Amino acid sequence: MTSIKLSNADYVKQLLKNNERDDKRGFMEYRTINIINGFIPNAEGSARVKLGYTDVLAGVKLGVEEPMPDKPNEGNLMVSAELLPMASETYEAGPPTPEAIELSRVIDRGIRAASAVDLSKLFIEEGKVWTAFIDVYVINYDGNLFDAGELAAMSALMNTKMPKYEDGKIIKEESTGKLPIGNLVTSCTFAKIGKSILLDPTGLEEEIMSARLTVANDDKYMRAMQKGIKGSFTGEEVEMLIDTSFEKSKQLRKVLDENKVD
Amino acid sequence: MSSSREKPILIIDGKRLDGRSFDQLRPLSITTNVVPNADGSAFIEWGNNKIIAAVYGPKEALPKHTQDPERAVIKCRYAMSPFSSAEEHGSSKPNRRAIEISKITKEVFENVILIDEFPGGEINIYVDVLQSDGGTRAAGITAAAAAVASAGLPMRDIPYAVSVGKADGHLILDMNKIEDNYSDADVPMTICPRTKEIILLQMDGSFDGSKEFREAYSMVLKAGEEISRIQKEALKEPYTKIIDKYR
């Protein structure tokens, strides 16, 4: 087991020395992004995102709930992430792992901080608001679940239909329009291997990275960051990655826009 | 982050609600060796936060399947007591937030402890928040760093943590609970003081971009000198006490 890991590490590091990646990409280049909206017709909104071989499905369901006590006039949203046992040899069935919880919380943080959903428009009546349940399912893991998950969640939200609410009942068959969307938020995740930093790491690259940084932004502001695993970044590196994320987020927003369903 | 409740004014006449300037830390004190059973421990009072960190190990990692033949594994548990917050009674069972904080705290110590020295071993780090007033993850890590050092575990550095927030367009260091609840951004960082490397970085809210990050980072480095000094004083204290006794 160890020797296989070492050879993987040597292989990737050898490539990086020659400024190459396993899949021939540039260091700051995304893999091909493919979005299928409305993959789950039973859900109010859904999107399946393929980022290279990483395959993530987000489903949105809307429920009527009590508002949070400190925000009586606002709707809620909740993000959960499920690393399906089928998605990787290393995933196991059971309660959410710290990795799954971190993934869902980072996706949630970007959406919330950017006001990607206009929660103020989800008020129904005194004591009743809409709650958007966003479930992110990882179907196949090949690195960078953060960006794939954020894209899937954002795309699903953009294509979510509001059911009708009448006499205390949700009428799924009738829609009152789209879920009110605010700013489009996307994230860019970087992996550090040796001295190299790579955008959109694959599973192979994540296996040997020393540190990870996710930066989420909309078209104006940086909205969330999360550094992961044990390695470190210098201040200058973080500055550079923030600048790169602003640049790359344009591409991601364009992909979201192009795949929007009217 | 921002709430729909009436937002209080956080900055009046260039001062914060508790009278601090933008780059001023809350009063901070650390005492080591507060849990006699543990191999190392520290109690931190940071503003109104009261947090105990304790460290056990290295010992043989159990159950056996958690062992790593090449290095020690670090197991970390951050938890808030049910009575710790000013709000209603909480649950002592770790929630999703606590699990995330436990994970990133663990990663901080995987970085600084020389875990390769203890193959097959485990090191347990417990961070219990007894009273919370904003910035508990940073205070917990700062205390845990002192606890790990007091346990005599080999480390490449003694990290410290502090958070920078944003209110009314100003960056503010080390937010208390009210500031934390109503600020426009929260950026906790953990730094290795020797190399200035960033080993924990999170952000929530809105920041303009890399320039604002640079300002926040230099605020953290400046405050870090003071935090590091207090950590080291706390580590020396038990020994100076003994020396004084026999002087």
Coordinates of C-alpha atoms in Angstrom, one line a residue:
Chain A
M1 CA 0.0 0.0 0.0
T2 CA 2.7 2.4 1.1
S3 CA 4.8 1.8 -2.0
I4 CA 1.9 2.5 -4.3
K5 CA 1.3 5.8 -2.5
L6 CA 5.0 6.7 -2.8
S7 CA 5.1 6.0 -6.4
N8 CA 2.0 8.1 -7.0
A9 CA 3.6 11.0 -5.2
D10 CA 6.9 10.6 -7.1
Y11 CA 5.0 10.5 -10.3
V12 CA 3.0 13.7 -9.7
K13 CA 6.0 15.5 -8.3
Q14 CA 8.1 14.5 -11.3
L15 CA 5.5 15.9 -13.6
L16 CA 5.2 19.1 -11.6
K17 CA 9.0 19.6 -12.0
N18 CA 8.4 19.8 -15.7
N19 CA 5.4 22.1 -15.2
E20 CA 3.0 19.3 -16.2
R21 CA 0.0 17.6 -14.8
D22 CA -1.2 14.1 -15.3
D23 CA -4.1 15.2 -17.5
K24 CA -2.0 17.8 -19.4
R25 CA -3.8 20.8 -17.9
G26 CA -2.2 24.1 -17.0
F27 CA -1.7 24.7 -13.2
M28 CA -4.5 27.2 -13.1
E29 CA -6.9 25.5 -15.4
Y30 CA -10.2 23.8 -14.7
R31 CA -11.1 20.4 -16.0
T32 CA -14.1 20.2 -18.4
I33 CA -17.3 21.2 -16.6
N34 CA -20.5 19.7 -17.5
I35 CA -23.8 20.7 -15.9
I36 CA -27.1 18.8 -16.3
N37 CA -29.9 20.8 -14.7
G38 CA -33.2 19.3 -13.7
F39 CA -31.7 15.8 -13.4
I40 CA -34.2 14.9 -10.6
P41 CA -37.7 16.0 -11.7
N42 CA -39.2 15.1 -8.4
A43 CA -37.0 17.7 -6.7
E44 CA -37.9 21.4 -6.8
G45 CA -34.4 22.0 -8.2
S46 CA -31.5 19.8 -9.1
A47 CA -28.2 19.8 -10.9
R48 CA -25.6 17.2 -11.7
V49 CA -22.1 18.5 -12.2
K50 CA -19.3 16.6 -13.7
L51 CA -15.9 18.2 -13.2
G52 CA -13.6 15.8 -15.0
Y53 CA -14.4 12.4 -13.4
T54 CA -15.8 14.0 -10.3
D55 CA -19.5 13.6 -10.3
V56 CA -21.8 15.5 -7.9
L57 CA -25.6 15.8 -7.7
A58 CA -27.4 18.5 -5.8
G59 CA -31.1 18.3 -5.1
V60 CA -33.2 21.1 -3.6
K61 CA -36.4 20.5 -1.8
L62 CA -38.6 23.2 -0.3
G63 CA -40.4 22.8 2.9
V64 CA -42.5 25.0 5.1
E65 CA -41.0 25.5 8.6
E66 CA -40.9 27.8 11.5
P67 CA -38.4 30.7 11.0
M68 CA -35.2 30.9 13.1
P69 CA -36.1 32.7 16.3
D70 CA -33.7 35.5 15.5
K71 CA -34.8 35.9 11.9
P72 CA -38.6 35.8 12.1
N73 CA -39.1 37.3 8.6
E74 CA -36.6 35.2 6.7
G75 CA -36.6 31.8 5.1
N76 CA -33.9 29.2 5.9
L77 CA -31.5 27.1 4.0
M78 CA -29.7 24.0 4.9
V79 CA -26.9 22.2 3.1
S80 CA -25.9 18.6 3.7
A81 CA -23.3 16.6 1.9
E82 CA -23.3 12.8 1.5
L83 CA -20.1 11.0 0.4
L84 CA -21.8 7.9 -1.1
P85 CA -20.0 4.7 -0.4
M86 CA -20.1 4.0 -4.1
A87 CA -18.2 7.2 -4.9
S88 CA -14.8 6.0 -3.7
E89 CA -13.1 2.9 -2.3
T90 CA -12.3 4.9 0.8
Y91 CA -15.8 6.0 1.6
E92 CA -17.9 4.0 4.0
A93 CA -21.6 4.0 4.9
G94 CA -22.4 5.6 8.3
P95 CA -22.9 8.9 9.9
P96 CA -21.4 12.0 8.2
T97 CA -17.6 12.1 8.5
P98 CA -15.8 15.3 9.4
E99 CA -14.9 15.6 5.7
A100 CA -18.5 15.5 4.7
I101 CA -19.4 18.0 7.4
E102 CA -16.6 20.4 6.3
L103 CA -17.7 20.1 2.7
S104 CA -21.3 20.9 3.5
R105 CA -20.4 23.8 5.8
V106 CA -18.1 25.4 3.3
I107 CA -20.7 25.2 0.5
D108 CA -23.3 26.6 2.9
R109 CA -21.0 29.4 4.0
G110 CA -20.5 30.6 0.4
I111 CA -24.2 30.5 -0.4
R112 CA -25.2 32.2 2.8
A113 CA -22.4 34.9 2.9
A114 CA -23.1 35.9 -0.8
S115 CA -26.9 35.9 -0.2
A116 CA -27.2 33.5 -3.1
V117 CA -30.7 32.9 -2.1
D118 CA -32.8 36.0 -1.2
L119 CA -34.1 34.6 2.1
S120 CA -36.1 37.7 2.8
K121 CA -38.5 36.7 0.0
L122 CA -39.1 33.3 1.5
F123 CA -41.5 34.7 4.2
I124 CA -45.0 33.1 4.0
E125 CA -46.9 34.3 7.0
E126 CA -46.3 34.8 10.7
G127 CA -44.4 31.8 12.0
K128 CA -44.1 30.2 8.5
V129 CA -41.3 30.5 6.1
W130 CA -39.8 28.4 3.2
T131 CA -36.8 26.3 4.0
A132 CA -34.5 25.2 1.1
F133 CA -33.0 21.8 1.8
I134 CA -29.9 21.5 -0.4
D135 CA -28.5 17.9 -0.4
V136 CA -25.2 17.4 -2.2
Y137 CA -24.6 13.8 -3.2
V138 CA -21.1 12.7 -4.3
I139 CA -21.5 10.0 -6.9
N140 CA -17.9 9.7 -8.0
Y141 CA -14.9 11.2 -6.4
D142 CA -11.9 12.4 -8.3
G143 CA -10.9 15.5 -6.3
N144 CA -12.2 19.0 -5.8
L145 CA -15.6 18.2 -4.2
F146 CA -15.8 21.8 -2.9
D147 CA -16.0 23.5 -6.3
A148 CA -18.1 20.8 -7.9
G149 CA -20.5 20.8 -4.9
E150 CA -20.7 24.6 -4.8
L151 CA -21.5 24.7 -8.6
A152 CA -24.1 21.9 -8.3
A153 CA -25.8 23.6 -5.3
M154 CA -25.8 27.0 -7.0
S155 CA -27.0 25.7 -10.3
A156 CA -29.7 23.7 -8.6
L157 CA -30.9 26.8 -6.7
M158 CA -30.9 28.9 -9.9
N159 CA -33.3 26.3 -11.4
T160 CA -35.5 25.7 -8.4
K161 CA -39.2 26.2 -8.8
M162 CA -41.3 27.5 -5.9
P163 CA -44.3 25.3 -5.2
K164 CA -47.6 26.9 -4.3
Y165 CA -48.6 27.2 -0.7
E166 CA -52.3 27.3 0.1
D167 CA -54.4 26.7 3.2
G168 CA -51.5 25.2 5.0
K169 CA -50.6 22.8 2.2
I170 CA -47.8 22.7 -0.3
I171 CA -49.1 22.2 -3.8
K172 CA -46.2 20.7 -5.7
E173 CA -48.1 20.6 -9.0
E174 CA -48.4 24.3 -9.2
S175 CA -45.5 26.7 -9.2
T176 CA -45.5 30.3 -8.3
G177 CA -42.2 31.0 -10.1
K178 CA -38.5 30.6 -9.5
L179 CA -36.7 30.6 -6.2
P180 CA -35.5 34.2 -5.6
I181 CA -31.8 34.3 -6.3
G182 CA -29.3 36.9 -5.2
N183 CA -25.6 36.9 -6.1
L184 CA -24.1 33.9 -7.9
V185 CA -21.4 32.4 -5.8
T186 CA -18.8 29.9 -6.9
S187 CA -15.6 28.6 -5.3
C188 CA -12.1 28.0 -6.5
T189 CA -10.1 25.3 -4.7
F190 CA -6.3 25.1 -4.9
A191 CA -3.9 22.3 -3.8
K192 CA -0.4 22.8 -2.7
I193 CA 2.1 20.1 -3.7
G194 CA 5.7 20.9 -2.8
K195 CA 6.1 24.5 -3.9
S196 CA 3.5 24.2 -6.7
I197 CA -0.1 25.3 -6.4
L198 CA -2.7 23.8 -8.6
L199 CA -6.3 24.8 -9.3
D200 CA -9.0 22.1 -9.4
P201 CA -7.0 19.2 -8.0
T202 CA -7.8 15.6 -9.1
G203 CA -8.1 12.7 -6.7
L204 CA -4.5 11.8 -7.4
E205 CA -3.3 15.3 -6.7
E206 CA -5.4 15.6 -3.5
E207 CA -3.9 12.3 -2.3
I208 CA -0.5 13.9 -2.1
M209 CA -1.3 17.6 -1.5
S210 CA 0.1 19.2 1.6
A211 CA -2.5 21.9 1.9
R212 CA -5.8 23.0 0.3
L213 CA -7.4 26.4 0.0
T214 CA -10.9 27.1 -1.1
V215 CA -11.9 30.7 -1.9
A216 CA -15.6 31.5 -2.7
N217 CA -16.7 34.7 -4.4
D218 CA -19.4 36.4 -6.3
D219 CA -18.8 39.1 -8.9
K220 CA -17.9 41.7 -6.3
Y221 CA -16.7 40.2 -3.1
M222 CA -14.8 37.4 -1.6
R223 CA -17.4 35.6 0.5
A224 CA -15.8 32.6 2.1
M225 CA -12.4 30.9 2.6
Q226 CA -11.4 27.5 4.0
K227 CA -7.9 26.2 4.4
G228 CA -7.7 22.4 4.8
I229 CA -5.3 19.7 5.8
K230 CA -2.0 20.0 7.6
G231 CA 0.2 22.0 5.3
S232 CA 0.6 25.8 5.2
F233 CA 0.3 28.8 2.9
T234 CA 2.3 32.0 3.0
G235 CA 0.6 35.4 3.1
E236 CA 1.7 36.1 -0.5
E237 CA 0.4 32.8 -1.7
V238 CA -3.0 33.5 -0.2
E239 CA -3.1 36.9 -1.9
M240 CA -2.2 35.4 -5.2
L241 CA -4.9 32.8 -4.9
I242 CA -7.5 35.3 -3.9
D243 CA -6.7 37.3 -7.1
T244 CA -6.8 34.1 -9.2
S245 CA -10.1 33.1 -7.7
F246 CA -11.7 36.4 -8.7
E247 CA -10.4 35.8 -12.3
K248 CA -11.5 32.2 -12.5
S249 CA -14.9 32.8 -10.9
K250 CA -15.9 34.6 -14.2
Q251 CA -15.5 31.3 -16.0
L252 CA -17.6 29.5 -13.5
R253 CA -20.4 32.1 -13.5
K254 CA -20.4 31.9 -17.3
V255 CA -20.9 28.1 -17.1
L256 CA -23.8 28.6 -14.6
D257 CA -25.4 31.2 -16.9
E258 CA -25.0 29.1 -20.0
N259 CA -26.7 26.1 -18.4
K260 CA -29.5 28.1 -16.9
V261 CA -33.0 26.8 -17.7
D262 CA -35.7 29.3 -18.2
Chain B
M1 CA -22.9 36.9 10.6
S2 CA -25.5 39.5 9.8
S3 CA -28.9 39.1 11.4
S4 CA -32.2 40.6 10.5
R5 CA -32.6 41.7 14.1
E6 CA -31.9 45.4 14.6
K7 CA -28.2 45.7 14.0
P8 CA -26.3 47.6 16.7
I9 CA -23.7 50.2 15.9
L10 CA -20.4 48.5 16.4
I11 CA -18.1 51.5 16.1
I12 CA -18.7 54.9 17.7
D13 CA -16.2 57.7 17.3
G14 CA -13.5 55.4 16.1
K15 CA -13.8 53.1 19.1
R16 CA -15.5 49.7 19.5
L17 CA -18.3 49.0 21.9
D18 CA -15.9 47.8 24.6
G19 CA -13.7 50.8 24.1
R20 CA -11.0 49.0 22.2
S21 CA -9.2 50.4 19.2
F22 CA -9.5 48.5 15.9
D23 CA -6.3 46.5 16.3
Q24 CA -6.5 45.9 20.0
L25 CA -6.7 42.5 21.6
R26 CA -9.0 41.7 24.5
P27 CA -7.3 41.0 27.8
L28 CA -5.7 37.6 27.5
S29 CA -4.2 35.3 30.1
I30 CA -3.0 31.7 30.0
T31 CA -2.2 29.3 32.9
T32 CA -0.6 25.9 32.2
N33 CA -0.9 22.6 34.1
V34 CA -4.5 23.1 35.2
V35 CA -5.5 19.4 34.6
P36 CA -3.2 17.3 36.7
N37 CA -4.2 14.0 35.1
A38 CA -3.3 15.2 31.6
D39 CA 0.2 15.2 30.1
G40 CA -0.2 18.9 29.3
S41 CA -3.0 21.4 29.8
A42 CA -3.8 25.1 29.7
F43 CA -6.6 27.4 30.8
I44 CA -7.2 30.5 28.7
E45 CA -9.2 33.5 29.6
W46 CA -9.5 35.7 26.5
G47 CA -12.0 38.5 26.9
N48 CA -15.0 36.7 28.5
N49 CA -14.0 33.3 27.0
K50 CA -13.0 30.6 29.4
I51 CA -11.5 27.5 27.8
I52 CA -9.6 24.5 29.0
A53 CA -7.3 22.6 26.7
A54 CA -5.8 19.3 27.7
V55 CA -3.4 16.9 26.0
Y56 CA -2.9 13.1 26.5
G57 CA -0.2 11.1 24.7
P58 CA 1.5 9.9 22.8
K59 CA 0.3 6.5 23.6
E60 CA -0.6 3.4 21.5
A61 CA -3.4 4.3 19.0
L62 CA -6.5 2.4 19.8
P63 CA -8.6 0.9 18.2
K64 CA -5.7 -0.6 16.2
H65 CA -7.1 0.2 12.8
T66 CA -6.7 3.9 13.5
Q67 CA -2.9 3.4 13.8
D68 CA -0.6 4.9 11.2
P69 CA 2.7 2.9 11.0
E70 CA 4.6 6.0 10.0
R71 CA 3.4 8.7 12.4
A72 CA 1.2 9.5 15.4
V73 CA -2.5 10.2 14.7
I74 CA -4.0 13.2 16.3
K75 CA -7.5 13.1 17.7
C76 CA -9.1 16.3 18.6
R77 CA -12.4 17.2 20.2
Y78 CA -13.6 20.7 20.5
A79 CA -16.8 21.0 22.4
M80 CA -18.9 23.8 24.0
S81 CA -20.5 23.2 27.3
P82 CA -24.3 23.4 27.4
F83 CA -24.0 26.4 29.8
S84 CA -21.3 28.2 27.8
S85 CA -23.3 30.7 25.8
A86 CA -25.5 33.6 26.7
E87 CA -28.3 32.0 24.8
E88 CA -30.5 29.0 25.8
H89 CA -29.2 25.7 27.1
G90 CA -27.1 24.0 24.4
S91 CA -26.4 20.4 23.7
S92 CA -23.0 19.1 24.8
K93 CA -23.0 16.6 21.9
P94 CA -20.7 18.0 19.2
N95 CA -22.8 19.6 16.5
R96 CA -21.7 20.2 12.9
R97 CA -19.9 23.4 13.7
A98 CA -18.0 21.7 16.5
I99 CA -17.0 18.8 14.3
E100 CA -15.6 21.2 11.7
I101 CA -13.7 23.1 14.3
S102 CA -12.3 19.8 15.7
K103 CA -11.1 18.8 12.2
I104 CA -9.3 22.1 11.5
T105 CA -7.8 22.2 15.0
K106 CA -6.5 18.6 14.4
E107 CA -4.9 19.7 11.2
V108 CA -3.2 22.6 12.9
F109 CA -1.5 20.2 15.3
E110 CA -0.7 17.7 12.6
N111 CA 1.3 20.5 11.1
V112 CA 3.3 21.6 14.2
I113 CA 3.8 18.5 16.3
L114 CA 6.6 16.3 15.0
I115 CA 4.2 13.3 14.6
D116 CA 6.7 11.3 12.6
E117 CA 8.5 10.7 15.9
F118 CA 5.7 8.5 17.2
P119 CA 4.7 5.9 14.7
G120 CA 1.6 4.0 15.7
G121 CA 0.9 6.4 18.5
E122 CA -2.0 8.7 19.2
I123 CA -2.2 12.2 20.7
N124 CA -5.5 13.4 22.1
I125 CA -6.3 17.1 22.3
Y126 CA -9.4 18.1 24.1
V127 CA -10.7 21.7 23.9
D128 CA -13.6 22.4 26.2
V129 CA -15.3 25.8 26.0
L130 CA -16.7 26.6 29.5
Q131 CA -17.8 30.1 28.7
S132 CA -18.0 31.6 25.2
D133 CA -17.8 35.2 24.0
G134 CA -16.8 35.1 20.4
G135 CA -13.5 33.8 18.9
T136 CA -13.6 30.4 20.8
R137 CA -11.9 28.5 18.0
A138 CA -8.9 30.9 18.0
A139 CA -8.8 30.9 21.8
G140 CA -9.1 27.1 21.9
I141 CA -6.2 26.6 19.5
T142 CA -4.0 29.2 21.3
A143 CA -4.7 27.3 24.6
A144 CA -4.2 23.9 23.0
A145 CA -0.8 25.0 21.6
A146 CA 0.3 25.9 25.1
A147 CA -1.1 22.6 26.4
V148 CA 0.8 20.6 23.8
A149 CA 4.0 22.5 24.5
S150 CA 3.5 22.0 28.3
A151 CA 3.1 18.2 27.6
G152 CA 6.7 18.3 26.3
L153 CA 5.7 17.1 22.8
P154 CA 8.3 18.0 20.1
M155 CA 6.9 20.9 18.0
R156 CA 8.4 22.8 15.1
D157 CA 6.6 25.9 16.4
I158 CA 4.0 27.1 18.9
P159 CA 1.1 28.4 16.9
Y160 CA -1.3 31.1 17.9
A161 CA -4.7 32.0 16.5
V162 CA -6.8 35.1 16.3
S163 CA -9.6 36.4 14.1
V164 CA -10.0 39.6 12.2
G165 CA -13.5 40.9 11.4
K166 CA -15.0 43.8 9.6
A167 CA -17.4 46.4 10.7
D168 CA -18.5 49.7 9.2
G169 CA -15.7 49.3 6.6
H170 CA -13.0 48.8 9.3
L171 CA -11.0 45.7 10.0
I172 CA -11.3 44.8 13.6
L173 CA -9.1 42.4 15.5
D174 CA -10.3 39.8 17.9
M175 CA -14.1 40.2 17.8
N176 CA -16.2 39.6 20.9
K177 CA -19.7 37.9 20.6
I178 CA -21.7 41.0 19.7
E179 CA -19.2 42.0 17.0
D180 CA -19.1 38.5 15.8
N181 CA -22.9 38.3 15.5
Y182 CA -23.2 41.6 13.5
S183 CA -19.9 42.0 11.7
D184 CA -19.6 41.9 7.9
A185 CA -16.8 39.4 7.9
D186 CA -14.9 37.0 10.1
V187 CA -11.5 35.7 9.2
P188 CA -9.9 33.4 11.7
M189 CA -6.2 32.5 11.2
T190 CA -3.6 30.4 12.8
I191 CA 0.0 31.3 12.3
C192 CA 3.4 29.6 12.9
P193 CA 5.2 32.6 14.4
R194 CA 8.7 31.5 13.4
T195 CA 7.9 31.3 9.6
K196 CA 4.7 33.4 9.5
E197 CA 3.0 30.5 7.6
I198 CA -0.7 30.3 7.7
I199 CA -1.9 26.9 9.0
L200 CA -5.6 27.7 9.5
L201 CA -7.6 30.1 7.4
Q202 CA -11.3 30.5 7.2
M203 CA -13.5 33.3 6.0
D204 CA -17.2 34.1 6.2
G205 CA -18.8 37.4 5.1
S206 CA -17.5 39.9 2.5
F207 CA -14.0 41.0 1.8
D208 CA -13.0 43.2 -1.2
G209 CA -10.1 41.0 -2.2
S210 CA -6.4 40.3 -1.7
K211 CA -5.5 43.8 -0.5
E212 CA -7.9 43.6 2.4
F213 CA -6.7 40.1 3.2
R214 CA -3.1 41.5 3.4
E215 CA -4.2 44.1 5.9
A216 CA -5.9 41.5 8.0
Y217 CA -2.9 39.2 7.9
S218 CA -0.5 42.0 9.0
M219 CA -2.9 42.8 11.9
V220 CA -2.8 39.2 12.9
L221 CA 1.0 39.1 12.8
K222 CA 1.3 42.2 14.9
A223 CA -1.2 40.9 17.5
G224 CA 0.6 37.5 17.4
E225 CA 3.7 39.0 19.0
E226 CA 1.7 39.7 22.1
I227 CA -0.2 36.3 22.0
S228 CA 3.1 34.4 21.6
R229 CA 4.6 36.3 24.5
I230 CA 1.7 35.4 26.8
Q231 CA 1.9 31.7 25.7
K232 CA 5.6 31.5 26.4
E233 CA 5.2 33.3 29.8
A234 CA 2.6 30.7 30.7
L235 CA 4.9 27.9 29.7
K236 CA 7.8 29.3 31.8
E237 CA 5.6 30.1 34.8
P238 CA 5.6 26.7 36.6
Y239 CA 9.4 26.6 36.3
T240 CA 10.1 30.1 37.5
K241 CA 7.9 29.4 40.5
I242 CA 10.1 26.5 41.5
I243 CA 13.2 28.5 40.9
D244 CA 11.9 31.3 43.0
K245 CA 11.2 28.8 45.8
Y246 CA 14.8 27.6 46.0
R247 CA 16.4 31.0 45.4

